[in-house]
Coordinates of C-alpha atoms in Angstrom, one line a residue:
Chain A
V22 CA -4.4 21.2 14.8
I23 CA -2.3 18.3 13.7
W24 CA -0.1 19.3 10.8
M25 CA 0.8 16.7 8.2
T26 CA 3.8 16.6 5.9
Q27 CA 3.4 14.2 3.0
S28 CA 6.3 13.5 0.7
P29 CA 7.2 13.5 -2.0
S30 CA 4.6 15.8 -3.7
L31 CA 5.5 14.3 -7.0
L32 CA 6.9 10.8 -7.7
S33 CA 7.9 9.6 -11.2
A34 CA 8.0 5.9 -11.5
S35 CA 7.7 3.0 -13.9
T36 CA 5.4 0.0 -14.0
G37 CA 6.9 -2.7 -11.8
D38 CA 8.7 -0.2 -9.5
R39 CA 8.4 -0.3 -5.7
V40 CA 7.3 3.1 -4.4
T41 CA 7.0 4.5 -1.0
I42 CA 5.1 7.6 0.2
S43 CA 5.7 9.2 3.5
C44 CA 3.4 11.0 5.9
R45 CA 4.8 12.7 9.0
M46 CA 2.7 14.2 11.8
S47 CA 3.4 17.2 14.0
Q48 CA 2.4 15.1 17.0
G49 CA 1.8 11.4 17.7
I50 CA -1.4 9.9 16.5
S51 CA -0.9 6.3 17.4
S52 CA -2.3 4.3 14.4
Y53 CA -5.2 6.6 13.6
L54 CA -4.2 7.1 9.9
A55 CA -5.9 6.2 6.6
W56 CA -4.6 6.3 3.0
Y57 CA -6.7 7.1 -0.1
Q58 CA -6.2 7.0 -3.8
Q59 CA -7.7 9.6 -6.1
K60 CA -7.8 9.5 -9.9
P61 CA -8.5 12.7 -12.0
G62 CA -12.2 13.7 -11.9
K63 CA -13.1 10.9 -9.5
A64 CA -13.8 10.6 -5.8
P65 CA -11.1 9.3 -3.4
E66 CA -11.1 5.6 -2.6
L67 CA -10.0 4.1 0.7
L68 CA -6.9 1.9 0.6
I69 CA -5.8 1.5 4.2
Y70 CA -7.1 2.4 7.6
A71 CA -5.6 2.0 11.1
A72 CA -2.2 2.7 9.5
S73 CA -1.8 -0.9 8.1
T74 CA -5.2 -2.6 7.6
L75 CA -6.0 -3.1 4.0
Q76 CA -9.5 -2.2 3.0
S77 CA -11.5 -5.1 1.5
G78 CA -11.0 -5.4 -2.2
V79 CA -7.7 -3.4 -2.3
P80 CA -4.9 -5.3 -4.0
S81 CA -2.2 -6.8 -1.7
R82 CA 0.5 -4.8 -3.5
F83 CA -0.6 -1.9 -1.3
S84 CA 0.6 -1.9 2.3
G85 CA 0.8 0.6 5.1
S86 CA 3.1 0.9 8.1
G87 CA 4.1 3.2 10.9
S88 CA 2.7 4.5 14.2
G89 CA 3.2 7.7 16.2
T90 CA 4.4 10.4 13.9
D91 CA 5.8 8.5 10.9
F92 CA 3.8 6.5 8.4
T93 CA 4.5 5.0 5.0
L94 CA 2.4 3.8 2.1
T95 CA 4.1 1.2 -0.1
I96 CA 3.1 -0.1 -3.5
S97 CA 5.2 -3.2 -4.0
C98 CA 4.9 -3.5 -7.8
L99 CA 3.4 -0.5 -9.5
Q100 CA 0.7 -1.2 -12.0
S101 CA -0.7 1.1 -14.7
E102 CA -3.9 1.6 -12.8
D103 CA -1.9 2.9 -9.8
F104 CA -0.9 6.2 -11.4
A105 CA -2.9 8.6 -9.3
T106 CA -2.7 10.9 -6.4
Y107 CA -2.5 9.5 -2.8
Y108 CA -3.5 11.2 0.4
C109 CA -3.0 10.3 4.0
Q110 CA -5.6 11.3 6.6
Q111 CA -5.3 11.5 10.4
Y112 CA -8.4 10.9 12.5
Y113 CA -6.8 11.1 15.9
S114 CA -8.2 14.5 16.7
F115 CA -10.4 17.2 15.3
P116 CA -10.1 18.7 12.8
W117 CA -9.4 15.5 10.8
T118 CA -6.8 16.5 8.3
F119 CA -5.4 15.2 5.1
G120 CA -1.8 15.4 3.7
Q121 CA -1.1 17.6 0.7
G122 CA -1.1 14.6 -1.6
T123 CA 1.5 12.7 -3.7
K124 CA 1.0 12.4 -7.4
V125 CA 2.5 9.3 -8.8
E126 CA 3.2 9.8 -12.5
I127 CA 4.6 7.7 -15.3
K128 CA 8.4 8.1 -15.6
Chain B
E241 CA -24.2 -1.8 -3.4
V242 CA -23.4 1.3 -1.4
Q243 CA -24.3 4.5 -3.3
L244 CA -24.0 8.1 -2.3
V245 CA -25.3 10.7 -4.7
E246 CA -24.8 14.4 -4.1
S247 CA -26.9 17.2 -5.6
G248 CA -27.5 20.9 -5.1
G249 CA -24.2 22.4 -6.2
G250 CA -24.0 25.4 -8.5
L251 CA -22.9 29.0 -9.0
V252 CA -23.7 31.4 -6.1
Q253 CA -22.7 34.9 -5.4
P254 CA -20.5 35.8 -2.3
G255 CA -22.7 36.0 0.7
G256 CA -25.3 33.7 -0.7
S257 CA -26.6 30.4 0.4
L258 CA -26.8 26.9 -1.0
R259 CA -28.1 23.6 0.3
L260 CA -26.4 20.4 -0.7
S261 CA -28.1 17.0 -0.5
C262 CA -26.7 13.5 -0.4
A263 CA -29.0 10.5 -1.1
A264 CA -27.7 7.2 0.4
S265 CA -28.7 3.7 -0.6
G266 CA -27.4 0.2 -0.3
F267 CA -26.7 0.3 3.5
T268 CA -28.5 1.1 6.8
F269 CA -28.0 4.8 6.7
S270 CA -29.1 5.4 10.3
S271 CA -26.3 3.2 11.6
Y272 CA -23.4 5.4 10.4
W273 CA -21.8 8.7 11.0
M274 CA -21.7 10.7 7.8
S275 CA -19.4 13.5 6.7
W276 CA -18.8 16.2 4.1
V277 CA -15.3 16.6 2.6
R278 CA -14.4 19.2 0.1
Q279 CA -11.7 19.7 -2.5
A280 CA -10.9 23.1 -4.0
P281 CA -10.0 23.1 -7.7
G282 CA -6.5 21.6 -8.1
K283 CA -6.1 21.3 -4.4
G284 CA -6.1 18.6 -1.7
L285 CA -8.9 17.3 0.5
E286 CA -10.4 19.1 3.5
W287 CA -12.8 17.5 6.0
V288 CA -15.7 19.9 6.5
A289 CA -18.2 18.4 8.9
N290 CA -19.7 15.2 10.3
I291 CA -22.8 14.1 12.1
K292 CA -23.6 11.2 14.4
Q293 CA -26.1 8.5 13.5
D294 CA -29.0 10.2 15.4
G295 CA -27.9 13.7 14.6
S296 CA -27.1 14.4 18.3
E297 CA -23.5 15.3 17.7
K298 CA -22.0 17.5 14.9
Y299 CA -18.5 18.7 14.3
Y300 CA -17.1 21.3 11.9
V301 CA -13.8 22.6 10.7
D302 CA -13.2 26.0 12.1
S303 CA -13.4 27.8 8.7
V304 CA -17.1 26.9 8.3
K305 CA -18.3 27.1 11.9
G306 CA -21.3 29.4 12.3
R307 CA -21.9 29.4 8.5
F308 CA -22.5 25.8 7.6
T309 CA -24.9 23.3 9.2
I310 CA -24.9 19.6 8.7
S311 CA -28.1 17.6 9.2
R312 CA -29.7 14.3 8.2
D313 CA -33.1 12.7 7.7
N314 CA -32.8 9.0 8.5
A315 CA -36.3 8.4 7.2
K316 CA -35.3 9.7 3.8
N317 CA -31.7 8.2 3.9
S318 CA -30.4 11.7 3.2
L319 CA -27.6 13.9 4.4
Y320 CA -27.6 17.7 4.0
L321 CA -25.2 20.7 4.2
Q322 CA -26.7 24.1 4.5
M323 CA -24.1 26.7 3.5
N324 CA -24.7 30.3 4.3
S325 CA -22.5 33.4 4.0
L326 CA -20.6 31.7 1.2
R327 CA -17.1 33.0 0.4
A328 CA -14.9 32.6 -2.7
E329 CA -12.7 30.2 -0.7
D330 CA -15.7 27.8 -0.3
T331 CA -15.4 27.1 -4.0
A332 CA -14.8 23.3 -4.2
V333 CA -16.2 19.9 -5.1
Y334 CA -18.2 18.8 -2.0
Y335 CA -18.2 15.0 -1.3
C336 CA -20.6 13.1 0.9
A337 CA -18.7 10.3 2.6
R338 CA -19.7 7.4 4.9
A339 CA -17.5 7.5 8.1
I340 CA -16.4 4.4 9.8
T341 CA -15.8 5.0 13.5
M342 CA -13.8 2.8 15.9
V343 CA -12.2 3.6 19.2
R344 CA -11.4 7.1 18.0
G345 CA -12.1 9.2 15.0
A346 CA -13.2 7.9 11.6
W347 CA -12.1 7.1 8.1
F348 CA -14.2 7.3 5.0
D349 CA -15.0 4.1 3.2
Y350 CA -17.5 5.2 0.6
W351 CA -17.7 8.5 -1.2
G352 CA -20.1 10.1 -3.5
Q353 CA -19.2 11.5 -6.9
G354 CA -19.2 15.1 -5.6
T355 CA -21.0 18.3 -6.5
L356 CA -19.3 21.5 -7.5
V357 CA -20.0 24.7 -5.6
T358 CA -18.7 27.9 -7.2
V359 CA -18.8 31.1 -5.3
S360 CA -18.3 34.0 -7.6
S361 CA -19.8 37.3 -8.6

């Protein structure tokens, strides 16, 4: 099983801020990583796959980087609609696993 | 427009069974791997199972192996999850998700709204 450490678990930020969320793997996974956004009471939505490829329709303020064991999701200029919980997911090997989540809240 | 609509959730006693369904529309269902992902109340996401386009390959997380069975009916554009010997720790919202596969593994590009399964006496 590949263990994932997502940090921070809670991030307080203001509109306009640049925020970064980290996802670290217990072993290398090349670029087999996705990022999702989830708002309360809603299903997750795909933001990024293959570590850095933006899903169609996702605003360009979202970006992903990294490979191997260390990955980052960056929101360049936080908007009000971005306050949500973010999850990383590795799909390098079974069982596919998700990070514990990072809640981005209003400061 | 891609739509995934789950149904079949509810309250069940420990040891009981439940069958979840997911009705797909807006895409060629038979061309995609499909998955179930669950989320316990207030917790994170957990991949549960997935199934190949023709149903010939199925994979499960260890905690449900031997108890859950994923299946599909491409003629009905439907995905199913048969859950037996349910435990309290299976309590969660269960999401149906379309899986996009490439060289290795898959990510989930569309999700249903989820159906809540509560296992309690």
